[in-house]
CSV table of C-alpha atoms in Angstrom, one decimal:
chain,number,residue,atom,x,y,z
A,1,MET,CA,0.0,0.0,0.0
A,2,SER,CA,1.5,3.4,-1.1
A,3,LEU,CA,2.1,6.3,1.2
A,4,SER,CA,-0.5,8.4,-0.5
A,5,THR,CA,-3.1,5.6,0.0
A,6,LEU,CA,-2.2,5.4,3.7
A,7,ARG,CA,-2.5,9.2,4.1
A,8,SER,CA,-5.9,9.2,2.2
A,9,ASN,CA,-7.2,6.4,4.5
A,10,ALA,CA,-6.0,8.3,7.6
A,11,LEU,CA,-7.8,11.5,6.4
A,12,LEU,CA,-11.0,9.5,5.7
A,13,ASN,CA,-10.9,7.9,9.1
A,14,LYS,CA,-10.3,11.2,10.8
A,15,ARG,CA,-13.3,12.7,9.0
A,16,ILE,CA,-15.5,9.7,10.0
A,17,LEU,CA,-14.3,9.9,13.6
A,18,SER,CA,-15.3,13.5,13.8
A,19,PHE,CA,-18.9,12.2,13.5
A,20,MET,CA,-18.5,9.2,15.7
A,21,LEU,CA,-17.9,11.5,18.7
A,22,PHE,CA,-21.7,11.9,18.8
A,23,THR,CA,-22.2,8.1,18.9
A,24,PHE,CA,-19.5,7.9,21.6
A,25,VAL,CA,-21.4,10.5,23.7
A,26,VAL,CA,-24.8,8.7,23.2
A,27,TYR,CA,-23.5,5.4,24.3
A,28,LEU,CA,-21.5,7.0,27.1
A,29,THR,CA,-24.8,8.2,28.5
A,30,ILE,CA,-26.1,4.7,28.2
A,31,GLY,CA,-23.2,3.1,29.8
A,32,LEU,CA,-22.8,5.5,32.8
A,33,PRO,CA,-26.0,4.5,34.6
A,34,LEU,CA,-26.1,0.8,33.5
A,35,ALA,CA,-24.4,-0.6,36.5
A,36,VAL,CA,-25.8,2.0,38.9
A,37,LEU,CA,-29.5,1.9,38.4
A,38,PRO,CA,-30.3,-1.6,39.6
A,39,GLY,CA,-28.6,-0.9,42.9
A,40,PHE,CA,-30.4,2.5,43.3
A,41,VAL,CA,-33.8,0.8,42.6
A,42,HIS,CA,-33.2,-2.2,44.8
A,43,ASN,CA,-31.1,-0.8,47.7
A,44,THR,CA,-32.1,2.9,47.8
A,45,LEU,CA,-35.8,2.8,46.7
A,46,GLY,CA,-36.4,-0.7,48.2
A,47,TYR,CA,-37.9,-2.4,45.2
A,48,ASN,CA,-37.2,-6.0,44.1
A,49,SER,CA,-34.6,-7.1,41.5
A,50,VAL,CA,-37.4,-7.7,38.9
A,51,LEU,CA,-38.4,-4.1,39.0
A,52,ALA,CA,-34.8,-3.1,38.8
A,53,GLY,CA,-34.4,-5.1,35.6
A,54,LEU,CA,-37.6,-3.7,34.2
A,55,VAL,CA,-36.3,-0.1,34.7
A,56,ILE,CA,-33.3,-1.1,32.6
A,57,SER,CA,-35.5,-2.7,29.9
A,58,VAL,CA,-37.6,0.4,29.5
A,59,GLN,CA,-34.8,1.9,27.4
A,60,TYR,CA,-34.6,-1.1,25.1
A,61,PHE,CA,-38.2,-1.0,24.2
A,62,SER,CA,-38.2,2.8,23.8
A,63,THR,CA,-35.2,2.3,21.4
A,64,LEU,CA,-37.0,-0.5,19.5
A,65,ILE,CA,-40.2,1.6,19.0
A,66,SER,CA,-38.4,4.9,18.0
A,67,ARG,CA,-35.6,3.5,15.8
A,68,PRO,CA,-37.7,3.3,12.5
A,69,HIS,CA,-38.9,6.9,13.1
A,70,ALA,CA,-35.4,8.1,13.6
A,71,GLY,CA,-34.4,6.9,10.1
A,72,ARG,CA,-37.6,8.3,8.6
A,73,TYR,CA,-37.1,11.7,10.1
A,74,ALA,CA,-33.4,11.7,9.0
A,75,ASP,CA,-34.6,11.1,5.4
A,76,MET,CA,-37.1,14.0,5.7
A,77,LEU,CA,-35.2,16.6,7.8
A,78,GLY,CA,-31.6,15.6,7.5
A,79,PRO,CA,-29.4,13.7,10.0
A,80,LYS,CA,-27.9,16.8,11.7
A,81,ARG,CA,-31.3,17.7,13.2
A,82,VAL,CA,-32.0,14.1,14.2
A,83,VAL,CA,-28.6,13.9,15.9
A,84,ILE,CA,-29.1,17.1,17.8
A,85,PHE,CA,-32.6,15.9,18.9
A,86,GLY,CA,-31.1,12.6,20.1
A,87,LEU,CA,-28.4,14.3,22.1
A,88,ILE,CA,-31.0,16.6,23.7
A,89,CYS,CA,-33.0,13.5,24.7
A,90,CYS,CA,-29.9,11.9,26.2
A,91,GLY,CA,-29.3,15.1,28.2
A,92,MET,CA,-32.9,15.0,29.3
A,93,SER,CA,-32.4,11.5,30.7
A,94,GLY,CA,-29.7,13.0,33.0
A,95,VAL,CA,-32.2,15.7,34.1
A,96,PHE,CA,-34.8,13.1,35.1
A,97,TYR,CA,-32.1,11.0,36.9
A,98,ALA,CA,-31.2,14.0,39.0
A,99,ILE,CA,-34.8,14.6,39.9
A,100,ALA,CA,-35.3,11.0,40.7
A,101,PHE,CA,-32.3,11.2,43.1
A,102,TRP,CA,-34.0,14.2,44.8
A,103,PHE,CA,-37.2,12.2,45.2
A,104,ALA,CA,-35.6,9.2,46.6
A,105,ALA,CA,-37.6,9.6,49.8
A,106,CYS,CA,-40.7,9.0,47.7
A,107,PRO,CA,-39.9,5.6,46.1
A,108,LEU,CA,-42.9,5.5,43.7
A,109,ALA,CA,-42.3,9.0,42.3
A,110,SER,CA,-38.6,8.3,42.0
A,111,LEU,CA,-39.2,5.0,40.1
A,112,LEU,CA,-41.6,6.7,37.7
A,113,LEU,CA,-39.0,9.4,37.1
A,114,LEU,CA,-36.4,6.8,36.3
A,115,CYS,CA,-38.7,5.1,33.8
A,116,LEU,CA,-39.2,8.5,32.1
A,117,ALA,CA,-35.4,9.0,32.0
A,118,ARG,CA,-35.0,5.6,30.4
A,119,VAL,CA,-37.7,6.5,27.7
A,120,PHE,CA,-35.8,9.7,26.9
A,121,LEU,CA,-32.5,7.7,26.7
A,122,GLY,CA,-34.1,5.1,24.4
A,123,VAL,CA,-35.2,7.8,22.0
A,124,GLY,CA,-31.9,9.5,22.3
A,125,GLU,CA,-30.1,6.3,21.4
A,126,SER,CA,-32.2,5.6,18.3
A,127,PHE,CA,-32.1,9.2,17.0
A,128,GLY,CA,-28.4,9.9,18.0
A,129,SER,CA,-26.9,6.7,16.7
A,130,THR,CA,-29.0,6.3,13.5
A,131,GLY,CA,-28.6,10.0,12.7
A,132,THR,CA,-24.8,10.0,13.2
A,133,THR,CA,-24.4,7.0,10.9
A,134,LEU,CA,-26.4,8.6,8.1
A,135,TRP,CA,-24.6,11.9,8.7
A,136,GLY,CA,-21.3,10.2,8.3
A,137,ILE,CA,-22.3,8.3,5.2
A,138,GLY,CA,-23.6,11.5,3.6
A,139,ALA,CA,-20.4,13.4,4.4
A,140,VAL,CA,-17.9,10.8,3.0
A,141,GLY,CA,-20.0,9.1,0.4
A,142,ALA,CA,-22.1,5.9,0.1
A,143,LYS,CA,-19.1,3.9,-1.1
A,144,HIS,CA,-17.7,4.2,2.5
A,145,THR,CA,-20.9,3.0,4.1
A,146,ALA,CA,-19.3,-0.1,5.6
A,147,ARG,CA,-16.4,1.9,7.1
A,148,VAL,CA,-18.8,4.4,8.7
A,149,ILE,CA,-21.0,1.6,10.2
A,150,SER,CA,-17.9,-0.2,11.4
A,151,TRP,CA,-16.5,2.9,13.2
A,152,ASN,CA,-19.9,3.6,14.6
A,153,GLY,CA,-19.8,0.2,16.3
A,154,VAL,CA,-16.3,0.8,17.6
A,155,ALA,CA,-17.5,4.0,19.1
A,156,THR,CA,-20.5,2.3,20.6
A,157,TYR,CA,-18.6,-0.5,22.4
A,158,GLY,CA,-15.8,1.8,23.4
A,159,ALA,CA,-18.2,4.2,25.1
A,160,MET,CA,-20.0,1.3,26.8
A,161,ALA,CA,-16.7,0.0,28.1
A,162,VAL,CA,-15.7,3.4,29.5
A,163,GLY,CA,-19.1,4.4,30.7
A,164,ALA,CA,-19.9,1.5,33.0
A,165,PRO,CA,-16.9,1.6,35.3
A,166,LEU,CA,-16.9,5.4,35.3
A,167,GLY,CA,-20.5,5.4,36.3
A,168,VAL,CA,-19.6,3.1,39.3
A,169,LEU,CA,-16.8,5.4,40.4
A,170,LEU,CA,-19.1,8.4,40.1
A,171,ASN,CA,-21.9,6.6,42.1
A,172,HIS,CA,-19.4,5.7,44.9
A,173,ALA,CA,-18.4,9.3,45.2
A,174,TYR,CA,-21.5,11.4,44.5
A,175,GLY,CA,-24.4,8.9,44.1
A,176,LEU,CA,-26.7,8.9,41.2
A,177,MET,CA,-26.5,12.7,41.0
A,178,GLY,CA,-22.9,12.5,39.9
A,179,VAL,CA,-23.8,10.2,37.0
A,180,ALA,CA,-26.7,12.5,36.1
A,181,VAL,CA,-24.5,15.6,36.0
A,182,LEU,CA,-21.9,14.0,33.7
A,183,ILE,CA,-24.7,12.8,31.4
A,184,ILE,CA,-26.1,16.4,31.1
A,185,VAL,CA,-22.7,18.0,30.6
A,186,ALA,CA,-21.5,15.4,28.0
A,187,ALA,CA,-24.8,15.5,26.0
A,188,ALA,CA,-24.9,19.4,26.0
A,189,PHE,CA,-21.2,19.6,24.9
A,190,ALA,CA,-21.9,17.1,22.0
A,191,ALA,CA,-25.1,18.9,21.0
A,192,ILE,CA,-23.2,22.2,20.8
A,193,LEU,CA,-20.5,20.6,18.6
A,194,ALA,CA,-23.2,19.1,16.4
A,195,CYS,CA,-24.8,22.5,15.9
A,196,MET,CA,-21.4,23.9,14.7
A,197,LYS,CA,-20.9,21.1,12.2
A,198,ALA,CA,-22.0,21.4,8.5
A,199,ALA,CA,-25.2,19.7,7.6
A,200,ILE,CA,-25.7,17.6,4.5
A,201,SER,CA,-28.5,18.1,2.0
A,202,VAL,CA,-31.5,15.9,2.1
A,203,THR,CA,-31.7,13.7,-0.9
A,204,ALA,CA,-34.6,14.7,-3.1
A,205,GLY,CA,-36.9,12.5,-5.0
A,206,LYS,CA,-40.0,10.4,-4.4
A,207,ARG,CA,-39.8,8.1,-1.4
A,208,ILE,CA,-41.1,4.6,-1.6
A,209,ALA,CA,-43.7,3.6,1.0
A,210,PHE,CA,-42.7,2.5,4.4
A,211,LYS,CA,-44.3,-0.9,3.9
A,212,ALA,CA,-42.2,-1.3,0.7
A,213,VAL,CA,-39.0,-0.5,2.7
A,214,VAL,CA,-39.9,-3.2,5.2
A,215,GLY,CA,-40.5,-5.7,2.4
A,216,ARG,CA,-37.1,-5.0,0.9
A,217,ILE,CA,-35.0,-5.2,4.1
A,218,TRP,CA,-36.7,-7.6,6.5
A,219,LEU,CA,-34.7,-10.6,5.6
A,220,TYR,CA,-31.4,-8.7,6.2
A,221,GLY,CA,-32.8,-7.6,9.5
A,222,LEU,CA,-34.0,-11.0,10.5
A,223,GLY,CA,-30.4,-12.3,9.8
A,224,LEU,CA,-29.1,-9.6,12.1
A,225,GLY,CA,-31.7,-10.3,14.8
A,226,PHE,CA,-30.8,-14.1,14.9
A,227,GLY,CA,-27.1,-13.3,14.7
A,228,THR,CA,-27.4,-10.9,17.7
A,229,ILE,CA,-28.7,-13.7,20.0
A,230,GLY,CA,-25.1,-15.0,20.4
A,231,PHE,CA,-24.0,-11.6,21.8
A,232,GLY,CA,-27.1,-11.4,24.0
A,233,VAL,CA,-26.6,-14.6,25.8
A,234,ILE,CA,-22.9,-13.9,26.5
A,235,ALA,CA,-23.5,-10.3,27.7
A,236,THR,CA,-26.4,-11.3,29.9
A,237,PHE,CA,-25.7,-14.8,31.2
A,238,ILE,CA,-22.0,-15.4,31.2
A,239,THR,CA,-21.6,-14.5,34.8
A,240,LEU,CA,-24.4,-17.0,35.7
A,241,TYR,CA,-22.7,-19.6,33.5
A,242,TYR,CA,-19.4,-19.2,35.4
A,243,ALA,CA,-21.3,-19.3,38.8
A,244,ASP,CA,-22.9,-22.6,37.8
A,245,LYS,CA,-19.5,-24.0,36.9
A,246,GLY,CA,-17.9,-22.7,40.1
A,247,TRP,CA,-15.3,-20.7,38.1
A,248,SER,CA,-14.0,-17.1,38.4
A,249,GLY,CA,-13.1,-14.9,35.5
A,250,ALA,CA,-16.5,-14.0,33.9
A,251,ALA,CA,-15.5,-10.3,33.6
A,252,PHE,CA,-12.3,-11.3,31.7
A,253,THR,CA,-14.4,-13.4,29.4
A,254,LEU,CA,-16.5,-10.3,28.6
A,255,THR,CA,-13.3,-8.4,28.0
A,256,LEU,CA,-12.1,-11.0,25.5
A,257,PHE,CA,-15.5,-10.9,23.6
A,258,SER,CA,-15.0,-7.1,23.3
A,259,LEU,CA,-11.4,-7.5,22.1
A,260,GLY,CA,-12.5,-9.9,19.5
A,261,PHE,CA,-15.3,-7.6,18.4
A,262,VAL,CA,-13.3,-4.4,18.2
A,263,GLY,CA,-10.2,-6.2,16.7
A,264,ALA,CA,-12.2,-7.8,13.9
A,265,ARG,CA,-13.8,-4.4,13.0
A,266,LEU,CA,-10.4,-2.6,12.9
A,267,ILE,CA,-8.5,-5.4,11.0
A,268,PHE,CA,-11.1,-6.9,8.7
A,269,GLY,CA,-13.6,-4.0,8.2
A,270,ASN,CA,-12.4,-3.4,4.6
A,271,MET,CA,-13.3,-7.0,3.7
A,272,ILE,CA,-16.9,-5.9,3.3
A,273,ASN,CA,-16.0,-3.6,0.3
A,274,ARG,CA,-13.7,-6.2,-1.2
A,275,PHE,CA,-15.9,-9.3,-1.0
A,276,GLY,CA,-19.4,-8.0,-0.4
A,277,GLY,CA,-21.5,-7.9,2.8
A,278,LEU,CA,-23.2,-11.2,2.2
A,279,ARG,CA,-20.0,-13.3,1.8
A,280,VAL,CA,-18.5,-11.6,4.8
A,281,SER,CA,-21.6,-12.4,6.8
A,282,LEU,CA,-21.6,-16.0,5.8
A,283,VAL,CA,-18.0,-16.3,7.1
A,284,SER,CA,-18.7,-14.3,10.2
A,285,PHE,CA,-21.6,-16.5,11.2
A,286,VAL,CA,-19.4,-19.6,11.0
A,287,PHE,CA,-17.0,-18.1,13.6
A,288,GLU,CA,-19.9,-17.0,15.8
A,289,VAL,CA,-21.3,-20.5,15.8
A,290,ALA,CA,-18.0,-22.1,16.5
A,291,GLY,CA,-17.4,-19.8,19.5
A,292,LEU,CA,-20.9,-20.5,20.9
A,293,LEU,CA,-20.4,-24.3,20.6
A,294,MET,CA,-17.1,-24.0,22.5
A,295,ILE,CA,-18.9,-22.1,25.4
A,296,TRP,CA,-21.7,-24.7,25.4
A,297,LEU,CA,-19.2,-27.6,25.7
A,298,GLY,CA,-17.4,-25.6,28.5
A,299,HIS,CA,-14.6,-28.1,29.2
A,300,ASP,CA,-12.6,-25.4,31.1
A,301,PRO,CA,-12.4,-21.6,31.5
A,302,LEU,CA,-9.8,-21.3,28.8
A,303,SER,CA,-11.9,-22.9,26.2
A,304,VAL,CA,-14.9,-20.7,27.2
A,305,GLN,CA,-12.8,-17.6,27.0
A,306,PHE,CA,-11.5,-18.5,23.6
A,307,GLY,CA,-15.1,-19.3,22.6
A,308,ALA,CA,-16.2,-15.8,23.7
A,309,PHE,CA,-13.3,-14.3,21.7
A,310,LEU,CA,-14.4,-16.2,18.6
A,311,THR,CA,-18.0,-15.2,19.1
A,312,GLY,CA,-17.1,-11.5,19.4
A,313,SER,CA,-14.8,-11.7,16.3
A,314,GLY,CA,-17.6,-13.4,14.3
A,315,PHE,CA,-20.4,-11.1,15.5
A,316,SER,CA,-18.3,-8.0,14.9
A,317,LEU,CA,-18.8,-7.6,11.1
A,318,ILE,CA,-22.4,-8.9,10.9
A,319,PHE,CA,-24.1,-5.5,11.6
A,320,PRO,CA,-22.1,-3.5,9.0
A,321,ALA,CA,-22.0,-6.3,6.4
A,322,LEU,CA,-25.7,-7.0,6.3
A,323,GLY,CA,-26.4,-3.3,6.9
A,324,VAL,CA,-24.5,-2.4,3.7
A,325,GLU,CA,-26.6,-4.8,1.7
A,326,ALA,CA,-29.8,-3.7,3.3
A,327,VAL,CA,-29.5,0.0,2.4
A,328,LYS,CA,-28.7,-1.0,-1.1
A,329,GLN,CA,-32.2,-2.3,-1.5
A,330,VAL,CA,-33.8,1.2,-1.4
A,331,PRO,CA,-33.3,4.5,-3.2
A,332,PRO,CA,-31.0,7.1,-1.4
A,333,GLN,CA,-34.0,9.1,-0.2
A,334,ASN,CA,-35.2,6.0,1.8
A,335,GLN,CA,-31.9,4.9,3.3
A,336,GLY,CA,-32.5,6.5,6.7
A,337,THR,CA,-35.7,4.6,6.9
A,338,ALA,CA,-34.0,1.3,5.9
A,339,LEU,CA,-31.2,1.7,8.3
A,340,GLY,CA,-33.6,2.5,11.2
A,341,LEU,CA,-35.7,-0.5,10.4
A,342,TYR,CA,-32.7,-2.7,10.0
A,343,SER,CA,-31.2,-1.6,13.3
A,344,ALA,CA,-34.5,-2.2,15.1
A,345,PHE,CA,-34.0,-5.9,14.4
A,346,LEU,CA,-30.9,-5.8,16.6
A,347,ASP,CA,-32.9,-4.2,19.4
A,348,LEU,CA,-35.6,-6.9,18.9
A,349,GLY,CA,-33.1,-9.7,19.1
A,350,LEU,CA,-31.6,-8.3,22.3
A,351,GLY,CA,-35.1,-7.6,23.8
A,352,ILE,CA,-36.3,-11.2,23.4
A,353,THR,CA,-33.0,-13.0,24.3
A,354,GLY,CA,-33.3,-12.3,28.1
A,355,PRO,CA,-36.8,-13.8,28.8
A,356,VAL,CA,-36.5,-16.7,26.3
A,357,ALA,CA,-33.0,-17.6,27.5
A,358,GLY,CA,-34.2,-17.5,31.1
A,359,LEU,CA,-37.0,-19.9,30.2
A,360,ILE,CA,-34.5,-22.3,28.6
A,361,ILE,CA,-32.2,-22.1,31.6
A,362,SER,CA,-35.0,-23.0,34.0
A,363,HIS,CA,-35.7,-26.2,32.1
A,364,LEU,CA,-32.4,-27.3,30.6
A,365,GLY,CA,-29.6,-25.4,32.6
A,366,THR,CA,-27.4,-22.5,31.7
A,367,PRO,CA,-25.1,-24.1,29.2
A,368,SER,CA,-28.1,-25.0,27.0
A,369,ILE,CA,-28.7,-21.4,26.0
A,370,TYR,CA,-25.3,-21.3,24.1
A,371,LEU,CA,-26.3,-24.3,22.1
A,372,ALA,CA,-29.7,-22.8,21.4
A,373,ALA,CA,-28.0,-19.5,20.4
A,374,ALA,CA,-25.7,-21.4,18.0
A,375,PHE,CA,-28.8,-22.9,16.4
A,376,MET,CA,-30.3,-19.5,15.9
A,377,VAL,CA,-27.1,-18.2,14.3
A,378,VAL,CA,-27.2,-21.2,11.9
A,379,ILE,CA,-30.7,-20.0,10.9
A,380,ALA,CA,-29.2,-16.6,10.3
A,381,TRP,CA,-26.5,-18.2,8.1
A,382,LEU,CA,-29.2,-20.0,6.1
A,383,LEU,CA,-31.1,-16.8,5.6
A,384,THR,CA,-28.0,-15.0,4.4
A,385,LEU,CA,-27.1,-17.9,2.1
A,386,ARG,CA,-30.6,-17.6,0.5
A,387,LEU,CA,-30.0,-13.9,0.0
A,388,TRP,CA,-26.6,-14.5,-1.5
A,389,VAL,CA,-27.9,-17.2,-3.9
A,390,ASN,CA,-30.7,-14.9,-5.0
A,391,THR,CA,-28.3,-12.0,-5.5
A,392,SER,CA,-25.9,-14.2,-7.5
A,393,ARG,CA,-28.8,-15.3,-9.8
A,394,GLN,CA,-29.8,-11.7,-10.4
A,395,SER,CA,-26.3,-10.4,-11.1
A,396,PRO,CA,-25.8,-11.8,-14.6
A,397,ALA,CA,-29.1,-10.3,-15.8
A,398,GLU,CA,-28.1,-6.9,-14.5
């Protein structure tokens, strides 16, 4: 690779990263309260662990419901306005966390305020993240869609990795109020920067109907949803899995999963442009299945940790790879709607993983969920194979 190519890539990445700051802040506001809220609801307000979990889940459902609308409004109004609105919503979640902290002596009022904060945060996530991705794609060109989506994922997981431990530190020092203040400050700072950044023009032209967009991208979204289950069972249940085995090191296993995820995006992200999203997805699903089967077999902690690394590496490129193909199915003026709908399948996959996996555990034990997840990923592989075969048949005619 020539020096000029390296310099060109560096400049392109620098430009993309200038947008990914907004995604980083959005997911920082998500990560900061993640490990703090269950303890506040259970220990401070006195509610049971079920309600503590429901408070966390409110955000996921809010994101799921609002994600398609985020894409649609980005198509209509431009992604800059959508990002600013999303950041304001993230900041508002911090405001309601602070008020909930003040009302801790009135548990019911405080709980309702926390739920309201989670609703704002869910809307902020869908509008901020979807809008940032579309803003970045519009700024650097559609041919760099895979790179923008890949960097968006790195910013997402990087922010979550930083946010969770930082939130715990702030909670120890200042309580939930310290977390709330940082959320407000970070969101306000990012919103000001977004206001100063140049907007991109809204693509003109007649938009196809919402129902038609769903019809064109739902198989890609379904593949993403099934593929996401592997991530969901590791993130949610790996600590329970280690406890059942009597092992220590669950946190390190999550770290290895994250390392595999980020490493694969940084090293192999360009493969999507070279070989196409469907081919990359087919290979990625194989690695994810292999990793999940290693965890299911669970001979020793080392094999489980390697399995988590493989799963993270395999899952890493699935979102951008299938996402690139999904947005190709619609005209440019509908790409925001397509991306929002496609992303909603990820939210849906994560939303149903918890209760379904919990049901499986109660009947078949914790290791069984990793076998079940591997089976779901195989279904995702078969769906993607069908898409690839159909695309290959159409290509000669085109």
